[in-house]
Amino acid sequence: QVQLVESGGGLVQAGGSLRLSCVVSRLTFATRRMGWFRQAPGKEREFVSAIGSSGSTTYYADSVKGRFTISRDNAKNTVYLQMSRLKPEDTAVYYCAAAKLWAYSAPQDYDYWGQGTQVTVSS
């Protein structure tokens, strides 16, 4: 069964940094676009970032552009989200996901999801 396991979440002060990791198992990882989404309490799940199968193409939501960096290591079947200059509004559960085909910006564009990791940014 395909598995996506996120790690690296935690509690951090505003202005701090965290790096999230997502390890993917039993999936041809190197052929898949990968994405990160987040969901805050009472909010819809929103797109954060995505990366092409080779890592050469990246996409970011306007709210995180310039602060977050997505990357991947296909040899390790792992996608990362480096988060810097964190803000309280970044507080959410962060999910990694594998895209179906070409699209990347909506939850319905993904067919496999991790369980999520909590990121809390204090004021």
PDB file of C-alpha atoms in Angstrom:
ATOM      1  CA  GLN A   1       0.000   0.000   0.000  1.00  0.00           C
ATOM      2  CA  VAL A   2       1.221   3.490  -0.830  1.00  0.00           C
ATOM      3  CA  GLN A   3       2.360   5.441   2.210  1.00  0.00           C
ATOM      4  CA  LEU A   4       3.279   9.082   2.697  1.00  0.00           C
ATOM      5  CA  VAL A   5       4.654   9.936   6.128  1.00  0.00           C
ATOM      6  CA  GLU A   6       5.266  13.539   7.147  1.00  0.00           C
ATOM      7  CA  SER A   7       7.590  14.635   9.921  1.00  0.00           C
ATOM      8  CA  GLY A   8       9.274  17.766  11.214  1.00  0.00           C
ATOM      9  CA  GLY A   9       6.326  19.706  12.556  1.00  0.00           C
ATOM     10  CA  GLY A  10       6.348  21.337  15.945  1.00  0.00           C
ATOM     11  CA  LEU A  11       6.076  24.544  17.912  1.00  0.00           C
ATOM     12  CA  VAL A  12       8.165  27.504  16.843  1.00  0.00           C
ATOM     13  CA  GLN A  13       8.272  31.223  17.548  1.00  0.00           C
ATOM     14  CA  ALA A  14       7.274  33.714  14.894  1.00  0.00           C
ATOM     15  CA  GLY A  15      10.260  34.376  12.677  1.00  0.00           C
ATOM     16  CA  GLY A  16      11.663  30.907  13.196  1.00  0.00           C
ATOM     17  CA  SER A  17      12.154  28.027  10.791  1.00  0.00           C
ATOM     18  CA  LEU A  18      11.122  24.413  10.377  1.00  0.00           C
ATOM     19  CA  ARG A  19      11.802  21.780   7.757  1.00  0.00           C
ATOM     20  CA  LEU A  20       9.088  19.290   6.965  1.00  0.00           C
ATOM     21  CA  SER A  21       9.858  15.953   5.353  1.00  0.00           C
ATOM     22  CA  CYS A  22       7.624  13.462   3.602  1.00  0.00           C
ATOM     23  CA  VAL A  23       8.859   9.947   2.906  1.00  0.00           C
ATOM     24  CA  VAL A  24       6.954   8.052   0.224  1.00  0.00           C
ATOM     25  CA  SER A  25       6.768   4.253   0.038  1.00  0.00           C
ATOM     26  CA  ARG A  26       5.448   1.818  -2.565  1.00  0.00           C
ATOM     27  CA  LEU A  27       4.948   4.468  -5.216  1.00  0.00           C
ATOM     28  CA  THR A  28       7.005   5.323  -8.289  1.00  0.00           C
ATOM     29  CA  PHE A  29       8.021   8.539  -6.601  1.00  0.00           C
ATOM     30  CA  ALA A  30      10.331   9.870  -9.310  1.00  0.00           C
ATOM     31  CA  THR A  31       7.468  10.060 -11.844  1.00  0.00           C
ATOM     32  CA  ARG A  32       5.112  12.049  -9.606  1.00  0.00           C
ATOM     33  CA  ARG A  33       4.600  15.707  -8.985  1.00  0.00           C
ATOM     34  CA  MET A  34       4.461  16.253  -5.234  1.00  0.00           C
ATOM     35  CA  GLY A  35       2.651  18.898  -3.256  1.00  0.00           C
ATOM     36  CA  TRP A  36       2.207  20.362   0.192  1.00  0.00           C
ATOM     37  CA  PHE A  37      -1.137  21.549   1.529  1.00  0.00           C
ATOM     38  CA  ARG A  38      -2.175  22.917   4.885  1.00  0.00           C
ATOM     39  CA  GLN A  39      -5.381  23.155   6.851  1.00  0.00           C
ATOM     40  CA  ALA A  40      -5.974  25.461   9.783  1.00  0.00           C
ATOM     41  CA  PRO A  41      -8.853  24.996  12.256  1.00  0.00           C
ATOM     42  CA  GLY A  42     -12.139  26.027  10.668  1.00  0.00           C
ATOM     43  CA  LYS A  43     -10.505  26.608   7.290  1.00  0.00           C
ATOM     44  CA  GLU A  44     -10.451  24.835   3.947  1.00  0.00           C
ATOM     45  CA  ARG A  45      -7.423  22.841   2.941  1.00  0.00           C
ATOM     46  CA  GLU A  46      -5.217  25.149   0.909  1.00  0.00           C
ATOM     47  CA  PHE A  47      -2.400  24.708  -1.539  1.00  0.00           C
ATOM     48  CA  VAL A  48       1.056  25.633  -0.276  1.00  0.00           C
ATOM     49  CA  SER A  49       3.615  24.378  -2.762  1.00  0.00           C
ATOM     50  CA  ALA A  50       4.314  21.776  -5.431  1.00  0.00           C
ATOM     51  CA  ILE A  51       7.322  20.391  -7.254  1.00  0.00           C
ATOM     52  CA  GLY A  52       7.749  18.600 -10.558  1.00  0.00           C
ATOM     53  CA  SER A  53       8.933  15.041 -10.809  1.00  0.00           C
ATOM     54  CA  SER A  54      12.568  15.938 -11.443  1.00  0.00           C
ATOM     55  CA  GLY A  55      12.611  18.852  -9.016  1.00  0.00           C
ATOM     56  CA  SER A  56      13.279  21.419 -11.730  1.00  0.00           C
ATOM     57  CA  THR A  57       9.859  23.104 -11.533  1.00  0.00           C
ATOM     58  CA  THR A  58       8.346  24.539  -8.357  1.00  0.00           C
ATOM     59  CA  TYR A  59       5.119  26.339  -7.486  1.00  0.00           C
ATOM     60  CA  TYR A  60       4.162  28.381  -4.440  1.00  0.00           C
ATOM     61  CA  ALA A  61       1.084  29.992  -3.008  1.00  0.00           C
ATOM     62  CA  ASP A  62       1.419  33.767  -2.794  1.00  0.00           C
ATOM     63  CA  SER A  63       1.137  33.584   0.985  1.00  0.00           C
ATOM     64  CA  VAL A  64       4.382  31.610   1.310  1.00  0.00           C
ATOM     65  CA  LYS A  65       6.388  32.733  -1.707  1.00  0.00           C
ATOM     66  CA  GLY A  66       9.812  33.943  -0.660  1.00  0.00           C
ATOM     67  CA  ARG A  67       9.601  32.238   2.729  1.00  0.00           C
ATOM     68  CA  PHE A  68       9.090  28.552   1.911  1.00  0.00           C
ATOM     69  CA  THR A  69      11.190  26.329  -0.334  1.00  0.00           C
ATOM     70  CA  ILE A  70      10.121  22.960  -1.673  1.00  0.00           C
ATOM     71  CA  SER A  71      12.670  20.366  -2.738  1.00  0.00           C
ATOM     72  CA  ARG A  72      12.935  16.648  -3.311  1.00  0.00           C
ATOM     73  CA  ASP A  73      15.460  13.845  -3.218  1.00  0.00           C
ATOM     74  CA  ASN A  74      14.323  11.127  -5.576  1.00  0.00           C
ATOM     75  CA  ALA A  75      17.025   8.746  -4.362  1.00  0.00           C
ATOM     76  CA  LYS A  76      15.439   8.914  -0.898  1.00  0.00           C
ATOM     77  CA  ASN A  77      11.805   9.090  -2.070  1.00  0.00           C
ATOM     78  CA  THR A  78      11.468  12.230   0.008  1.00  0.00           C
ATOM     79  CA  VAL A  79       9.996  15.680  -0.506  1.00  0.00           C
ATOM     80  CA  TYR A  80      10.834  18.587   1.800  1.00  0.00           C
ATOM     81  CA  LEU A  81       9.323  21.906   2.732  1.00  0.00           C
ATOM     82  CA  GLN A  82      11.755  24.370   4.258  1.00  0.00           C
ATOM     83  CA  MET A  83       9.765  27.035   6.075  1.00  0.00           C
ATOM     84  CA  SER A  84      11.458  30.255   7.134  1.00  0.00           C
ATOM     85  CA  ARG A  85      10.289  33.511   8.696  1.00  0.00           C
ATOM     86  CA  LEU A  86       7.237  31.718   9.997  1.00  0.00           C
ATOM     87  CA  LYS A  87       4.143  33.677  10.951  1.00  0.00           C
ATOM     88  CA  PRO A  88       1.281  32.791  13.297  1.00  0.00           C
ATOM     89  CA  GLU A  89      -0.995  32.497  10.267  1.00  0.00           C
ATOM     90  CA  ASP A  90       1.174  29.607   9.064  1.00  0.00           C
ATOM     91  CA  THR A  91      -0.205  27.528  11.934  1.00  0.00           C
ATOM     92  CA  ALA A  92      -1.927  24.487  10.442  1.00  0.00           C
ATOM     93  CA  VAL A  93      -1.692  20.786   9.834  1.00  0.00           C
ATOM     94  CA  TYR A  94       0.590  20.295   6.846  1.00  0.00           C
ATOM     95  CA  TYR A  95       0.003  17.438   4.418  1.00  0.00           C
ATOM     96  CA  CYS A  96       2.105  16.078   1.599  1.00  0.00           C
ATOM     97  CA  ALA A  97       0.453  14.508  -1.416  1.00  0.00           C
ATOM     98  CA  ALA A  98       1.236  12.848  -4.741  1.00  0.00           C
ATOM     99  CA  ALA A  99      -0.360  14.394  -7.818  1.00  0.00           C
ATOM    100  CA  LYS A 100      -2.358  12.372 -10.315  1.00  0.00           C
ATOM    101  CA  LEU A 101      -1.153  13.831 -13.604  1.00  0.00           C
ATOM    102  CA  TRP A 102      -0.380  17.433 -14.576  1.00  0.00           C
ATOM    103  CA  ALA A 103      -2.456  19.610 -12.263  1.00  0.00           C
ATOM    104  CA  TYR A 104      -1.137  20.557  -8.848  1.00  0.00           C
ATOM    105  CA  SER A 105      -3.048  23.391  -7.168  1.00  0.00           C
ATOM    106  CA  ALA A 106      -6.218  21.734  -5.847  1.00  0.00           C
ATOM    107  CA  PRO A 107      -6.734  18.811  -3.465  1.00  0.00           C
ATOM    108  CA  GLN A 108      -8.630  16.872  -6.136  1.00  0.00           C
ATOM    109  CA  ASP A 109      -5.466  16.876  -8.259  1.00  0.00           C
ATOM    110  CA  TYR A 110      -3.834  14.447  -5.808  1.00  0.00           C
ATOM    111  CA  ASP A 111      -4.547  10.779  -5.250  1.00  0.00           C
ATOM    112  CA  TYR A 112      -2.347   9.907  -2.248  1.00  0.00           C
ATOM    113  CA  TRP A 113      -2.048  11.811   1.015  1.00  0.00           C
ATOM    114  CA  GLY A 114      -0.091  11.649   4.217  1.00  0.00           C
ATOM    115  CA  GLN A 115      -1.603  11.913   7.684  1.00  0.00           C
ATOM    116  CA  GLY A 116      -0.280  15.407   8.283  1.00  0.00           C
ATOM    117  CA  THR A 117       2.067  17.055  10.733  1.00  0.00           C
ATOM    118  CA  GLN A 118       1.148  19.925  13.039  1.00  0.00           C
ATOM    119  CA  VAL A 119       2.961  23.238  12.726  1.00  0.00           C
ATOM    120  CA  THR A 120       2.244  25.814  15.410  1.00  0.00           C
ATOM    121  CA  VAL A 121       3.757  29.291  15.267  1.00  0.00           C
ATOM    122  CA  SER A 122       3.484  31.318  18.447  1.00  0.00           C
ATOM    123  CA  SER A 123       2.708  35.037  18.436  1.00  0.00           C
TER     124      SER A 123
END
